[in-house]
Amino acid sequence: MTQPSAPKDIEKMVFNTAKAMAIAEGGYVTRGVVKLYIEDARKVLLDVAKSAKRHKWTVEELILALDPPKPKPKPWEKYEGPPQRGGP
């Protein structure tokens, strides 16, 4: 079992979610702008947690569903495709 590197701080998660929402909206992202998204970010995180609990998802399953592992390319795949032009 892994040890957490820092104490759990939900406010950091809410702030980072609000920051991501502000970035997605576009424009400048300042601390003041991010504060406008704090309440919405908290609602989003709460809704995600409630939905995951209702559907009996574990945290690991949720992470895998949202960010599936990428398959490693085979060694020969770098040679597939059109030949590269090189040299003079």
PDB file of C-alpha atoms in Angstrom:
ATOM      1  CA  MET A   1       0.000   0.000   0.000  1.00  0.00           C
ATOM      2  CA  THR A   2       1.415   3.380  -0.923  1.00  0.00           C
ATOM      3  CA  GLN A   3       1.908   6.151   1.596  1.00  0.00           C
ATOM      4  CA  PRO A   4       0.452   9.564   0.796  1.00  0.00           C
ATOM      5  CA  SER A   5       3.213  12.093   0.213  1.00  0.00           C
ATOM      6  CA  ALA A   6       1.240  14.944   1.770  1.00  0.00           C
ATOM      7  CA  PRO A   7      -1.789  15.304   3.998  1.00  0.00           C
ATOM      8  CA  LYS A   8      -5.099  15.260   2.174  1.00  0.00           C
ATOM      9  CA  ASP A   9      -6.340  18.761   1.456  1.00  0.00           C
ATOM     10  CA  ILE A  10      -9.707  18.988  -0.272  1.00  0.00           C
ATOM     11  CA  GLU A  11      -9.292  22.732  -0.746  1.00  0.00           C
ATOM     12  CA  LYS A  12      -6.302  22.126  -3.033  1.00  0.00           C
ATOM     13  CA  MET A  13      -8.390  19.722  -5.102  1.00  0.00           C
ATOM     14  CA  VAL A  14     -11.258  22.213  -5.292  1.00  0.00           C
ATOM     15  CA  PHE A  15      -8.857  25.038  -6.226  1.00  0.00           C
ATOM     16  CA  ASN A  16      -7.184  22.946  -8.950  1.00  0.00           C
ATOM     17  CA  THR A  17     -10.573  21.935 -10.341  1.00  0.00           C
ATOM     18  CA  ALA A  18     -11.684  25.567 -10.376  1.00  0.00           C
ATOM     19  CA  LYS A  19      -8.433  26.508 -12.124  1.00  0.00           C
ATOM     20  CA  ALA A  20      -9.016  23.828 -14.768  1.00  0.00           C
ATOM     21  CA  MET A  21     -12.552  25.118 -15.301  1.00  0.00           C
ATOM     22  CA  ALA A  22     -11.246  28.679 -15.708  1.00  0.00           C
ATOM     23  CA  ILE A  23      -8.617  27.511 -18.209  1.00  0.00           C
ATOM     24  CA  ALA A  24     -11.262  25.620 -20.180  1.00  0.00           C
ATOM     25  CA  GLU A  25     -13.369  28.768 -20.320  1.00  0.00           C
ATOM     26  CA  GLY A  26     -10.452  30.688 -21.851  1.00  0.00           C
ATOM     27  CA  GLY A  27      -9.012  34.078 -21.080  1.00  0.00           C
ATOM     28  CA  TYR A  28      -6.721  35.050 -18.236  1.00  0.00           C
ATOM     29  CA  VAL A  29      -6.452  32.777 -15.225  1.00  0.00           C
ATOM     30  CA  THR A  30      -5.708  34.753 -12.096  1.00  0.00           C
ATOM     31  CA  ARG A  31      -6.392  33.903  -8.485  1.00  0.00           C
ATOM     32  CA  GLY A  32      -9.416  36.221  -8.561  1.00  0.00           C
ATOM     33  CA  VAL A  33     -10.851  34.529 -11.643  1.00  0.00           C
ATOM     34  CA  VAL A  34     -10.302  31.086 -10.130  1.00  0.00           C
ATOM     35  CA  LYS A  35     -12.196  32.177  -6.985  1.00  0.00           C
ATOM     36  CA  LEU A  36     -15.256  32.745  -9.177  1.00  0.00           C
ATOM     37  CA  TYR A  37     -15.250  29.032 -10.052  1.00  0.00           C
ATOM     38  CA  ILE A  38     -14.701  27.658  -6.521  1.00  0.00           C
ATOM     39  CA  GLU A  39     -18.363  26.925  -5.709  1.00  0.00           C
ATOM     40  CA  ASP A  40     -18.992  25.323  -9.111  1.00  0.00           C
ATOM     41  CA  ALA A  41     -15.832  23.225  -8.761  1.00  0.00           C
ATOM     42  CA  ARG A  42     -16.963  22.001  -5.344  1.00  0.00           C
ATOM     43  CA  LYS A  43     -20.363  21.014  -6.810  1.00  0.00           C
ATOM     44  CA  VAL A  44     -18.687  19.192  -9.726  1.00  0.00           C
ATOM     45  CA  LEU A  45     -16.405  17.193  -7.429  1.00  0.00           C
ATOM     46  CA  LEU A  46     -19.283  16.348  -5.117  1.00  0.00           C
ATOM     47  CA  ASP A  47     -21.483  15.212  -8.018  1.00  0.00           C
ATOM     48  CA  VAL A  48     -18.683  13.036  -9.402  1.00  0.00           C
ATOM     49  CA  ALA A  49     -18.095  11.458  -5.985  1.00  0.00           C
ATOM     50  CA  LYS A  50     -21.827  10.816  -5.440  1.00  0.00           C
ATOM     51  CA  SER A  51     -22.226   9.336  -8.908  1.00  0.00           C
ATOM     52  CA  ALA A  52     -19.196   7.085  -8.465  1.00  0.00           C
ATOM     53  CA  LYS A  53     -20.550   5.881  -5.117  1.00  0.00           C
ATOM     54  CA  ARG A  54     -24.027   5.288  -6.553  1.00  0.00           C
ATOM     55  CA  HIS A  55     -22.561   3.174  -9.374  1.00  0.00           C
ATOM     56  CA  LYS A  56     -20.233   1.395  -6.923  1.00  0.00           C
ATOM     57  CA  TRP A  57     -17.018   2.563  -8.623  1.00  0.00           C
ATOM     58  CA  THR A  58     -13.758   2.417  -6.737  1.00  0.00           C
ATOM     59  CA  VAL A  59     -11.284   5.246  -7.034  1.00  0.00           C
ATOM     60  CA  GLU A  60      -8.947   2.994  -9.025  1.00  0.00           C
ATOM     61  CA  GLU A  61     -11.720   2.091 -11.506  1.00  0.00           C
ATOM     62  CA  LEU A  62     -12.642   5.747 -11.938  1.00  0.00           C
ATOM     63  CA  ILE A  63      -9.021   6.724 -12.629  1.00  0.00           C
ATOM     64  CA  LEU A  64      -8.600   3.889 -15.143  1.00  0.00           C
ATOM     65  CA  ALA A  65     -11.833   4.866 -16.903  1.00  0.00           C
ATOM     66  CA  LEU A  66     -10.892   8.544 -17.120  1.00  0.00           C
ATOM     67  CA  ASP A  67      -7.208   7.998 -17.959  1.00  0.00           C
ATOM     68  CA  PRO A  68      -6.713   4.529 -19.486  1.00  0.00           C
ATOM     69  CA  PRO A  69      -3.118   3.298 -19.835  1.00  0.00           C
ATOM     70  CA  LYS A  70      -1.595   3.804 -23.264  1.00  0.00           C
ATOM     71  CA  PRO A  71      -0.248   0.653 -24.942  1.00  0.00           C
ATOM     72  CA  LYS A  72       3.503   0.640 -25.426  1.00  0.00           C
ATOM     73  CA  PRO A  73       4.521   0.854 -29.100  1.00  0.00           C
ATOM     74  CA  LYS A  74       6.177  -2.236 -30.509  1.00  0.00           C
ATOM     75  CA  PRO A  75       9.848  -1.815 -31.438  1.00  0.00           C
ATOM     76  CA  TRP A  76       9.120  -2.327 -35.134  1.00  0.00           C
ATOM     77  CA  GLU A  77       6.336   0.280 -35.245  1.00  0.00           C
ATOM     78  CA  LYS A  78       8.817   3.143 -35.448  1.00  0.00           C
ATOM     79  CA  TYR A  79       9.858   1.807 -38.867  1.00  0.00           C
ATOM     80  CA  GLU A  80       6.288   1.608 -40.199  1.00  0.00           C
ATOM     81  CA  GLY A  81       4.842   4.358 -42.338  1.00  0.00           C
ATOM     82  CA  PRO A  82       6.300   6.382 -45.175  1.00  0.00           C
ATOM     83  CA  PRO A  83      10.098   6.517 -45.383  1.00  0.00           C
ATOM     84  CA  GLN A  84      11.639   9.639 -43.932  1.00  0.00           C
ATOM     85  CA  ARG A  85      13.672  11.894 -46.112  1.00  0.00           C
ATOM     86  CA  GLY A  86      17.035  12.628 -44.690  1.00  0.00           C
ATOM     87  CA  GLY A  87      20.416  13.899 -45.614  1.00  0.00           C
ATOM     88  CA  PRO A  88      21.507  16.059 -48.531  1.00  0.00           C
TER      89      PRO A  88
END
